[in-house]
Amino acid sequence: MLLAVEDYLKGVSKGLHLSLEEKENILSELYTHIQERSEELMDKGYTEEEARQAVLARMGPPGSLARELYQAYSRGSLREGLLAALPHLLVASLFAFHVWGNPFWVVPLLLLITAVSLYEWRHGRPSWLYPWLGYSLLPLAATFLVSLFILGNGLWLWLAGRPYVLPWWLWFLLGIYVVFALWAISSIFFRVVRRDWLYASTMSLPLPVLTAWLVNLERRGWLLGNKDGLRQTEGVIALVFLVFALIVVVLAHFHWRVLKVGTILSITPIISLLAWRALGGGPGLLALVGVVIFSLAFLLAPALLEHKLGPEEGNRNWLPYLYQRFSQASRS
Amino acid sequence: MKYARELLKGNTDSLLLSLLREQPMYGYQIVREMGRRSLGFFQFKEGTLYPALHRLERQGLVEGRWGVAPSGQRRRYYYITQKGLSLLASKTTEWLDFSRAVNLILNSDKA
């Protein structure tokens, strides 16, 4: 019988997609409601089992209740929407003013974004944080890839019996850095996914376009050195980031989760496709289909990961947890 | 009955704010009070009540605080805020004007 209440609370928790603190608050309230209503029915002659079943039946399916509660929290204010859009706007202006390669502008901006992300990560992780978090992980991801490339290159030279330039201690440090960066990125990413995969997808929104951009630049030999070629692409990239800012504002405005998911999954592949063509990407059908599939896979991977990892609270049994929480509160 | 459900849906916020104007209440107390005062006409389901309360809280119209009842039971009490009072005043005026106009038309043949 108690298992039914536990299952009910777990069912609600699974569909909430909210922070752990918000979940605890909601489930505590539902738990006190179930308790009080059951006791009242038991006073009227119901058995404990009958009383709990009647209360749960009246509350409706846990999935529906979770969906309704999610909608109560999911719509952000205009302020939250604009805050979420701000990093995309800042990056768009870097490209629009042709300064995205200038450390004088890029380094302070990345430092600012990282500082905001760190502060908000430690202070309740508001819903507008995730685009900021995505950009703050970019330097870590980029240096991780460069370090991995250097290490791989060194290993290949060593296996081929050819001399390599870097001293052993630098290899060692690079190895440590690669492990650290992988750990930091994956642990942050997994925590975001366990809260809500949609936040992880929002965080990764620019990555398919950035990848398409880099692949195109490399294909045309513009990545290293061709300033005129690079400049041709900056307007398109600035426009794409402006569209991302708009998407983020729209996402914050929607109540319904299905609309949020639909928007992100339909618009991002189209933008990637348009950006790919505008940046001079190959016109072949295979390339276009590849860009769409790559974008969708990128955005949907967090959903699969969330299914695999489970919610933020793990396999917590809510009844003993809430009982202990209430006992502690009444003792204090 | 469907019409009554639609009417209740459209006026949930006003009804909740109106109850909370008198005193802070917790969820189950609201369900009971709503049924009692409407002579059983309004049967608030939890699936409607809690999402509505949390939505009102997010909008700053009510504020939820944990408290302890005289029985020792912990409950989450909802308090109406100043913003909630202002909204309730405007919604009440709107509803009274609307219902007066509807009554005038519905009862026009009796006049």
Tab-separated table of C-alpha atoms in Angstrom:
chain	number	residue	atom	x	y	z
A	1	MET	CA	0.000	0.000	0.000
A	2	LEU	CA	2.757	2.419	0.960
A	3	LEU	CA	4.455	1.431	-2.237
A	4	ALA	CA	1.542	2.971	-4.170
A	5	VAL	CA	2.185	6.388	-2.570
A	6	GLU	CA	5.927	6.003	-3.147
A	7	ASP	CA	5.288	5.145	-6.807
A	8	TYR	CA	2.927	8.099	-7.104
A	9	LEU	CA	5.504	10.553	-5.724
A	10	LYS	CA	8.226	9.059	-7.937
A	11	GLY	CA	5.891	9.394	-10.941
A	12	VAL	CA	5.293	13.080	-10.179
A	13	SER	CA	8.995	13.731	-9.552
A	14	LYS	CA	9.952	12.117	-12.882
A	15	GLY	CA	7.755	14.471	-14.901
A	16	LEU	CA	8.582	17.701	-13.076
A	17	HIS	CA	11.953	18.592	-14.691
A	18	LEU	CA	12.600	21.109	-11.915
A	19	SER	CA	15.443	21.731	-9.479
A	20	LEU	CA	15.826	19.324	-6.562
A	21	GLU	CA	14.786	22.040	-4.117
A	22	GLU	CA	11.593	22.771	-6.073
A	23	LYS	CA	10.830	19.047	-6.328
A	24	GLU	CA	11.290	18.555	-2.583
A	25	ASN	CA	8.982	21.459	-1.885
A	26	ILE	CA	6.228	20.177	-4.184
A	27	LEU	CA	6.470	16.551	-3.077
A	28	SER	CA	6.455	17.554	0.611
A	29	GLU	CA	3.240	19.453	0.013
A	30	LEU	CA	1.632	16.541	-1.832
A	31	TYR	CA	2.794	14.151	0.906
A	32	THR	CA	1.165	16.222	3.681
A	33	HIS	CA	-1.988	16.459	1.559
A	34	ILE	CA	-2.145	12.663	1.042
A	35	GLN	CA	-1.497	12.076	4.751
A	36	GLU	CA	-4.144	14.499	5.987
A	37	ARG	CA	-6.832	13.479	3.524
A	38	SER	CA	-6.206	9.759	4.216
A	39	GLU	CA	-6.494	10.301	7.977
A	40	GLU	CA	-9.799	12.081	7.469
A	41	LEU	CA	-11.169	9.248	5.351
A	42	MET	CA	-9.955	6.688	7.910
A	43	ASP	CA	-11.920	8.585	10.571
A	44	LYS	CA	-14.969	8.066	8.357
A	45	GLY	CA	-14.439	4.289	8.397
A	46	TYR	CA	-12.159	3.645	5.408
A	47	THR	CA	-9.289	1.201	5.862
A	48	GLU	CA	-5.817	2.676	5.435
A	49	GLU	CA	-5.482	1.024	2.045
A	50	GLU	CA	-8.877	2.230	0.832
A	51	ALA	CA	-8.230	5.746	2.093
A	52	ARG	CA	-4.867	6.111	0.308
A	53	GLN	CA	-6.278	4.616	-2.898
A	54	ALA	CA	-9.210	7.056	-2.809
A	55	VAL	CA	-6.901	10.033	-2.243
A	56	LEU	CA	-4.526	9.028	-5.047
A	57	ALA	CA	-7.429	8.399	-7.435
A	58	ARG	CA	-8.743	11.901	-6.727
A	59	MET	CA	-5.359	13.444	-7.399
A	60	GLY	CA	-5.324	12.036	-10.937
A	61	PRO	CA	-2.474	10.346	-12.837
A	62	PRO	CA	0.980	11.420	-11.565
A	63	GLY	CA	2.095	12.282	-15.098
A	64	SER	CA	-0.803	14.727	-15.589
A	65	LEU	CA	-0.227	16.381	-12.224
A	66	ALA	CA	3.504	16.694	-12.992
A	67	ARG	CA	2.734	18.187	-16.405
A	68	GLU	CA	0.383	20.787	-14.908
A	69	LEU	CA	2.910	21.658	-12.213
A	70	TYR	CA	5.711	21.909	-14.792
A	71	GLN	CA	3.620	24.404	-16.755
A	72	ALA	CA	3.216	26.501	-13.619
A	73	TYR	CA	7.021	26.843	-13.452
A	74	SER	CA	8.062	26.664	-17.099
A	75	ARG	CA	7.014	30.086	-18.322
A	76	GLY	CA	9.742	32.593	-17.645
A	77	SER	CA	9.290	36.350	-17.488
A	78	LEU	CA	10.510	38.633	-20.276
A	79	ARG	CA	13.442	39.536	-18.023
A	80	GLU	CA	14.435	35.862	-17.739
A	81	GLY	CA	14.068	35.432	-21.505
A	82	LEU	CA	16.297	38.437	-22.192
A	83	LEU	CA	18.881	37.298	-19.651
A	84	ALA	CA	18.991	33.884	-21.364
A	85	ALA	CA	19.394	35.587	-24.765
A	86	LEU	CA	22.138	37.988	-23.621
A	87	PRO	CA	25.203	35.723	-24.189
A	88	HIS	CA	23.992	34.919	-27.739
A	89	LEU	CA	23.595	38.665	-28.390
A	90	LEU	CA	27.080	39.368	-27.027
A	91	VAL	CA	28.643	36.660	-29.206
A	92	ALA	CA	26.629	37.875	-32.216
A	93	SER	CA	28.075	41.367	-31.709
A	94	LEU	CA	31.629	39.917	-31.591
A	95	PHE	CA	31.054	38.558	-35.101
A	96	ALA	CA	29.107	41.590	-36.333
A	97	PHE	CA	31.968	43.938	-35.320
A	98	HIS	CA	34.648	41.562	-36.669
A	99	VAL	CA	36.374	41.209	-33.288
A	100	TRP	CA	35.691	37.525	-32.543
A	101	GLY	CA	39.394	36.752	-33.062
A	102	ASN	CA	40.631	39.661	-30.942
A	103	PRO	CA	41.661	38.562	-27.406
A	104	PHE	CA	41.111	42.145	-26.146
A	105	TRP	CA	37.356	41.612	-26.611
A	106	VAL	CA	36.998	37.847	-26.413
A	107	VAL	CA	38.895	37.168	-23.162
A	108	PRO	CA	37.027	39.706	-20.953
A	109	LEU	CA	33.714	38.557	-22.454
A	110	LEU	CA	34.452	34.884	-21.741
A	111	LEU	CA	35.635	35.780	-18.227
A	112	LEU	CA	32.412	37.713	-17.619
A	113	ILE	CA	30.254	34.839	-18.929
A	114	THR	CA	32.166	32.308	-16.828
A	115	ALA	CA	31.905	34.471	-13.687
A	116	VAL	CA	28.130	34.879	-14.141
A	117	SER	CA	27.759	31.133	-14.794
A	118	LEU	CA	29.779	30.154	-11.724
A	119	TYR	CA	27.882	32.567	-9.478
A	120	GLU	CA	24.450	31.478	-10.686
A	121	TRP	CA	25.403	27.782	-10.647
A	122	ARG	CA	26.133	28.130	-6.938
A	123	HIS	CA	23.034	30.270	-6.278
A	124	GLY	CA	20.029	28.223	-7.348
A	125	ARG	CA	20.740	27.691	-11.065
A	126	PRO	CA	17.947	29.848	-12.561
A	127	SER	CA	16.372	28.766	-15.851
A	128	TRP	CA	18.159	31.518	-17.831
A	129	LEU	CA	21.624	30.261	-16.784
A	130	TYR	CA	22.084	27.483	-19.370
A	131	PRO	CA	23.068	29.461	-22.496
A	132	TRP	CA	25.680	31.232	-20.297
A	133	LEU	CA	26.913	27.887	-19.031
A	134	GLY	CA	27.282	26.586	-22.594
A	135	TYR	CA	29.593	29.471	-23.554
A	136	SER	CA	31.582	29.235	-20.332
A	137	LEU	CA	32.383	25.590	-21.134
A	138	LEU	CA	33.574	26.446	-24.669
A	139	PRO	CA	37.170	27.455	-23.683
A	140	LEU	CA	37.481	24.290	-21.602
A	141	ALA	CA	36.184	22.174	-24.496
A	142	ALA	CA	38.457	23.924	-27.028
A	143	THR	CA	41.615	23.560	-24.887
A	144	PHE	CA	40.647	19.941	-24.185
A	145	LEU	CA	40.495	19.218	-27.937
A	146	VAL	CA	43.807	21.024	-28.620
A	147	SER	CA	45.525	19.137	-25.761
A	148	LEU	CA	44.116	15.863	-27.010
A	149	PHE	CA	45.365	16.654	-30.515
A	150	ILE	CA	48.885	17.428	-29.220
A	151	LEU	CA	48.926	14.259	-27.129
A	152	GLY	CA	47.669	12.158	-30.049
A	153	ASN	CA	50.227	13.680	-32.381
A	154	GLY	CA	53.008	12.999	-29.864
A	155	LEU	CA	51.872	9.401	-29.423
A	156	TRP	CA	51.841	8.896	-33.182
A	157	LEU	CA	55.405	10.303	-33.460
A	158	TRP	CA	56.548	8.090	-30.622
A	159	LEU	CA	54.996	4.974	-32.185
A	160	ALA	CA	56.579	5.875	-35.517
A	161	GLY	CA	59.944	6.169	-33.755
A	162	ARG	CA	60.345	9.815	-34.744
A	163	PRO	CA	61.625	12.549	-32.415
A	164	TYR	CA	59.079	14.790	-30.751
A	165	VAL	CA	59.649	18.312	-29.535
A	166	LEU	CA	57.860	18.678	-26.195
A	167	PRO	CA	59.584	17.742	-22.890
A	168	TRP	CA	58.155	14.770	-20.878
A	169	TRP	CA	56.767	16.941	-18.071
A	170	LEU	CA	54.653	18.904	-20.525
A	171	TRP	CA	53.184	15.614	-21.809
A	172	PHE	CA	52.423	14.719	-18.233
A	173	LEU	CA	50.729	18.068	-17.537
A	174	LEU	CA	48.721	17.853	-20.776
A	175	GLY	CA	47.595	14.345	-19.806
A	176	ILE	CA	46.408	15.593	-16.411
A	177	TYR	CA	44.674	18.553	-18.045
A	178	VAL	CA	42.847	16.328	-20.543
A	179	VAL	CA	41.520	14.127	-17.713
A	180	PHE	CA	40.537	17.168	-15.630
A	181	ALA	CA	38.764	18.941	-18.524
A	182	LEU	CA	36.883	15.779	-19.482
A	183	TRP	CA	35.811	15.272	-15.875
A	184	ALA	CA	34.723	18.930	-15.450
A	185	ILE	CA	32.762	19.109	-18.722
A	186	SER	CA	31.061	15.738	-18.312
A	187	SER	CA	30.147	16.223	-14.634
A	188	ILE	CA	28.569	19.646	-15.336
A	189	PHE	CA	26.850	18.368	-18.472
A	190	PHE	CA	25.494	15.258	-16.695
A	191	ARG	CA	24.123	17.355	-13.833
A	192	VAL	CA	22.314	19.604	-16.303
A	193	VAL	CA	20.958	16.588	-18.201
A	194	ARG	CA	19.672	15.015	-14.966
A	195	ARG	CA	17.755	18.175	-14.158
A	196	ASP	CA	16.250	18.563	-17.633
A	197	TRP	CA	17.659	17.399	-20.969
A	198	LEU	CA	16.051	20.413	-22.614
A	199	TYR	CA	18.433	22.708	-20.703
A	200	ALA	CA	21.382	20.629	-21.947
A	201	SER	CA	20.104	20.995	-25.525
A	202	THR	CA	19.661	24.753	-25.024
A	203	MET	CA	23.208	24.872	-23.675
A	204	SER	CA	24.529	23.103	-26.805
A	205	LEU	CA	22.389	25.101	-29.260
A	206	PRO	CA	25.296	26.879	-31.068
A	207	LEU	CA	27.488	23.797	-31.359
A	208	PRO	CA	26.013	22.263	-34.566
A	209	VAL	CA	26.331	25.614	-36.387
A	210	LEU	CA	29.805	26.292	-35.008
A	211	THR	CA	30.891	22.812	-36.099
A	212	ALA	CA	29.369	23.330	-39.583
A	213	TRP	CA	31.196	26.662	-39.777
A	214	LEU	CA	34.580	25.215	-38.730
A	215	VAL	CA	34.219	22.239	-41.105
A	216	ASN	CA	33.466	24.611	-43.988
A	217	LEU	CA	36.370	26.910	-43.150
A	218	GLU	CA	38.734	23.939	-42.965
A	219	ARG	CA	37.349	22.518	-46.230
A	220	ARG	CA	38.074	25.815	-48.006
A	221	GLY	CA	41.446	26.258	-46.323
A	222	TRP	CA	40.356	29.511	-44.631
A	223	LEU	CA	40.687	28.381	-41.052
A	224	LEU	CA	44.329	29.399	-40.747
A	225	GLY	CA	45.282	32.638	-42.355
A	226	ASN	CA	42.705	33.675	-44.959
A	227	LYS	CA	41.330	36.822	-43.343
A	228	ASP	CA	39.174	37.855	-46.316
A	229	GLY	CA	37.590	34.443	-46.486
A	230	LEU	CA	36.876	34.471	-42.765
A	231	ARG	CA	35.345	37.933	-42.976
A	232	GLN	CA	32.859	36.708	-45.584
A	233	THR	CA	31.370	34.299	-43.051
A	234	GLU	CA	31.151	36.650	-40.058
A	235	GLY	CA	27.837	38.270	-41.067
A	236	VAL	CA	26.133	34.891	-41.418
A	237	ILE	CA	27.394	33.716	-38.029
A	238	ALA	CA	26.279	36.974	-36.359
A	239	LEU	CA	22.812	36.509	-37.864
A	240	VAL	CA	22.651	32.895	-36.682
A	241	PHE	CA	23.466	33.923	-33.095
A	242	LEU	CA	20.793	36.622	-33.279
A	243	VAL	CA	18.294	33.908	-34.250
A	244	PHE	CA	19.500	31.809	-31.302
A	245	ALA	CA	18.828	34.764	-28.996
A	246	LEU	CA	15.302	34.958	-30.413
A	247	ILE	CA	14.750	31.207	-29.979
A	248	VAL	CA	15.812	31.411	-26.328
A	249	VAL	CA	13.354	34.268	-25.651
A	250	VAL	CA	10.539	32.307	-27.340
A	251	LEU	CA	11.409	29.120	-25.398
A	252	ALA	CA	11.248	31.012	-22.109
A	253	HIS	CA	7.798	32.284	-23.056
A	254	PHE	CA	6.183	28.874	-23.718
A	255	HIS	CA	4.193	27.071	-21.001
A	256	TRP	CA	3.977	23.765	-22.777
A	257	ARG	CA	6.959	21.488	-22.861
A	258	VAL	CA	5.916	19.969	-26.181
A	259	LEU	CA	6.134	23.433	-27.794
A	260	LYS	CA	9.584	24.031	-26.318
A	261	VAL	CA	10.830	20.658	-27.612
A	262	GLY	CA	9.140	21.171	-31.000
A	263	THR	CA	10.684	24.629	-31.434
A	264	ILE	CA	14.213	23.591	-30.594
A	265	LEU	CA	14.067	20.427	-32.734
A	266	SER	CA	12.521	22.075	-35.775
A	267	ILE	CA	14.319	25.412	-35.950
A	268	THR	CA	17.891	24.414	-35.081
A	269	PRO	CA	18.353	21.928	-37.996
A	270	ILE	CA	16.879	24.521	-40.395
A	271	ILE	CA	19.294	27.187	-39.131
A	272	SER	CA	22.206	24.753	-39.359
A	273	LEU	CA	21.165	23.939	-42.915
A	274	LEU	CA	20.797	27.598	-43.947
A	275	ALA	CA	24.081	28.462	-42.255
A	276	TRP	CA	25.788	25.545	-44.000
A	277	ARG	CA	24.585	26.767	-47.401
A	278	ALA	CA	25.259	30.444	-46.656
A	279	LEU	CA	28.788	29.596	-45.549
A	280	GLY	CA	29.409	27.877	-48.879
A	281	GLY	CA	28.895	24.285	-47.748
A	282	GLY	CA	28.511	21.511	-50.302
A	283	PRO	CA	25.156	21.469	-52.122
A	284	GLY	CA	24.914	17.662	-52.323
A	285	LEU	CA	21.798	16.077	-50.867
A	286	LEU	CA	23.949	13.797	-48.747
A	287	ALA	CA	25.717	16.763	-47.134
A	288	LEU	CA	22.404	18.521	-46.406
A	289	VAL	CA	20.823	15.401	-44.907
A	290	GLY	CA	24.025	14.887	-42.920
A	291	VAL	CA	23.797	18.411	-41.430
A	292	VAL	CA	20.149	17.877	-40.396
A	293	ILE	CA	20.832	14.444	-38.863
A	294	PHE	CA	23.921	15.767	-37.079
A	295	SER	CA	21.931	18.708	-35.602
A	296	LEU	CA	19.053	16.479	-34.456
A	297	ALA	CA	21.418	13.895	-32.982
A	298	PHE	CA	23.219	16.681	-31.128
A	299	LEU	CA	20.001	18.064	-29.665
A	300	LEU	CA	18.417	14.703	-28.854
A	301	ALA	CA	21.478	13.027	-27.325
A	302	PRO	CA	20.796	14.717	-23.933
A	303	ALA	CA	17.262	13.198	-23.943
A	304	LEU	CA	18.681	9.698	-24.321
A	305	LEU	CA	21.295	10.470	-21.704
A	306	GLU	CA	18.634	11.676	-19.264
A	307	HIS	CA	16.727	8.431	-19.799
A	308	LYS	CA	19.912	6.493	-19.019
A	309	LEU	CA	21.099	8.584	-16.040
A	310	GLY	CA	17.728	9.096	-14.354
A	311	PRO	CA	16.649	12.148	-12.348
A	312	GLU	CA	18.879	14.347	-10.184
A	313	GLU	CA	17.715	12.689	-6.948
A	314	GLY	CA	18.825	9.262	-8.231
A	315	ASN	CA	16.782	6.323	-7.018
A	316	ARG	CA	15.676	8.093	-3.866
A	317	ASN	CA	12.704	6.690	-1.958
A	318	TRP	CA	10.645	9.784	-1.244
A	319	LEU	CA	8.526	8.479	1.639
A	320	PRO	CA	11.370	7.789	4.115
A	321	TYR	CA	13.118	10.959	2.958
A	322	LEU	CA	10.074	13.187	3.505
A	323	TYR	CA	9.230	11.450	6.788
A	324	GLN	CA	12.764	12.152	8.064
A	325	ARG	CA	12.605	15.720	6.801
A	326	PHE	CA	9.361	16.371	8.678
A	327	SER	CA	10.631	14.648	11.841
A	328	GLN	CA	13.750	16.836	11.853
A	329	ALA	CA	11.675	19.975	11.239
A	330	SER	CA	9.289	19.234	14.110
A	331	ARG	CA	12.226	18.506	16.497
A	332	SER	CA	13.926	21.812	15.664
B	1	MET	CA	-21.675	20.540	-16.277
B	2	LYS	CA	-19.017	21.146	-18.939
B	3	TYR	CA	-20.022	24.818	-18.947
B	4	ALA	CA	-19.616	25.015	-15.156
B	5	ARG	CA	-16.174	23.394	-15.450
B	6	GLU	CA	-15.130	25.958	-18.030
B	7	LEU	CA	-16.418	28.781	-15.837
B	8	LEU	CA	-14.502	27.406	-12.842
B	9	LYS	CA	-11.359	27.098	-14.952
B	10	GLY	CA	-11.641	30.713	-16.042
B	11	ASN	CA	-12.156	31.952	-12.504
B	12	THR	CA	-9.826	29.704	-10.498
B	13	ASP	CA	-7.386	32.522	-9.747
B	14	SER	CA	-10.093	34.900	-8.513
B	15	LEU	CA	-11.680	32.220	-6.303
B	16	LEU	CA	-8.343	31.226	-4.762
B	17	LEU	CA	-7.280	34.826	-4.156
B	18	SER	CA	-10.663	35.607	-2.663
B	19	LEU	CA	-10.356	32.770	-0.125
B	20	LEU	CA	-6.812	33.735	0.776
B	21	ARG	CA	-7.796	37.379	1.269
B	22	GLU	CA	-9.577	36.354	4.458
B	23	GLN	CA	-6.812	34.205	5.939
B	24	PRO	CA	-3.767	32.175	4.925
B	25	MET	CA	-4.759	28.609	4.022
B	26	TYR	CA	-3.080	25.327	3.037
B	27	GLY	CA	-4.066	23.210	0.021
B	28	TYR	CA	-6.498	20.781	1.595
B	29	GLN	CA	-8.137	23.543	3.620
B	30	ILE	CA	-8.783	25.416	0.358
B	31	VAL	CA	-10.419	22.322	-1.204
B	32	ARG	CA	-12.728	21.968	1.853
B	33	GLU	CA	-13.557	25.667	2.097
B	34	MET	CA	-14.321	25.954	-1.587
B	35	GLY	CA	-16.733	23.018	-1.400
B	36	ARG	CA	-18.360	24.261	1.801
B	37	ARG	CA	-18.874	27.862	0.686
B	38	SER	CA	-20.222	26.923	-2.755
B	39	LEU	CA	-22.560	24.317	-1.147
B	40	GLY	CA	-20.672	21.576	-2.954
B	41	PHE	CA	-20.857	23.226	-6.392
B	42	PHE	CA	-17.095	23.694	-6.712
B	43	GLN	CA	-15.203	20.416	-6.245
B	44	PHE	CA	-11.590	21.479	-6.597
B	45	LYS	CA	-9.351	18.637	-7.745
B	46	GLU	CA	-5.763	18.546	-6.544
B	47	GLY	CA	-4.618	18.350	-10.164
B	48	THR	CA	-6.080	21.840	-10.642
B	49	LEU	CA	-5.436	23.299	-7.217
B	50	TYR	CA	-1.694	22.777	-6.695
B	51	PRO	CA	-0.591	23.848	-10.194
B	52	ALA	CA	-2.794	26.955	-9.810
B	53	LEU	CA	-1.323	27.784	-6.389
B	54	HIS	CA	2.241	27.347	-7.646
B	55	ARG	CA	1.496	29.452	-10.716
B	56	LEU	CA	0.088	32.235	-8.532
B	57	GLU	CA	3.178	31.998	-6.346
B	58	ARG	CA	5.490	32.284	-9.372
B	59	GLN	CA	3.560	35.377	-10.444
B	60	GLY	CA	4.034	36.922	-7.005
B	61	LEU	CA	0.302	36.954	-6.250
B	62	VAL	CA	0.583	34.608	-3.260
B	63	GLU	CA	3.453	33.472	-1.082
B	64	GLY	CA	3.821	29.916	0.261
B	65	ARG	CA	5.383	29.351	3.694
B	66	TRP	CA	5.784	26.172	5.698
B	67	GLY	CA	4.106	26.310	9.103
B	68	VAL	CA	3.069	23.982	11.882
B	69	ALA	CA	-0.605	23.450	12.738
B	70	PRO	CA	-1.731	23.218	16.416
B	71	SER	CA	-1.939	19.424	15.854
B	72	GLY	CA	1.812	19.424	15.099
B	73	GLN	CA	1.234	18.693	11.407
B	74	ARG	CA	3.476	20.620	9.009
B	75	ARG	CA	1.630	22.364	6.185
B	76	ARG	CA	2.374	24.817	3.438
B	77	TYR	CA	0.257	27.934	4.021
B	78	TYR	CA	-0.446	30.404	1.229
B	79	TYR	CA	-0.583	34.148	1.950
B	80	ILE	CA	-1.984	36.692	-0.478
B	81	THR	CA	0.438	39.466	-1.438
B	82	GLN	CA	-0.242	43.140	-2.156
B	83	LYS	CA	-0.023	42.385	-5.875
B	84	GLY	CA	-2.556	39.571	-5.377
B	85	LEU	CA	-4.946	41.941	-3.580
B	86	SER	CA	-4.754	44.478	-6.406
B	87	LEU	CA	-5.412	41.820	-9.040
B	88	LEU	CA	-8.323	40.430	-7.023
B	89	ALA	CA	-9.901	43.900	-6.784
B	90	SER	CA	-9.741	44.413	-10.549
B	91	LYS	CA	-10.965	40.848	-11.310
B	92	THR	CA	-13.877	41.231	-8.897
B	93	THR	CA	-15.000	44.476	-10.557
B	94	GLU	CA	-14.666	42.870	-13.975
B	95	TRP	CA	-16.701	39.812	-12.904
B	96	LEU	CA	-19.457	41.898	-11.275
B	97	ASP	CA	-19.820	44.075	-14.383
B	98	PHE	CA	-19.867	41.006	-16.609
B	99	SER	CA	-22.402	39.039	-14.521
B	100	ARG	CA	-24.628	42.113	-14.176
B	101	ALA	CA	-24.683	42.514	-17.973
B	102	VAL	CA	-25.360	38.791	-18.517
B	103	ASN	CA	-28.213	38.881	-15.948
B	104	LEU	CA	-29.742	41.920	-17.626
B	105	ILE	CA	-29.925	40.080	-20.934
B	106	LEU	CA	-30.966	36.695	-19.535
B	107	ASN	CA	-33.723	38.256	-17.440
B	108	SER	CA	-34.846	40.826	-20.037
B	109	ASP	CA	-38.121	38.934	-20.737
B	110	LYS	CA	-39.050	38.978	-17.029
B	111	ALA	CA	-38.819	42.782	-16.827
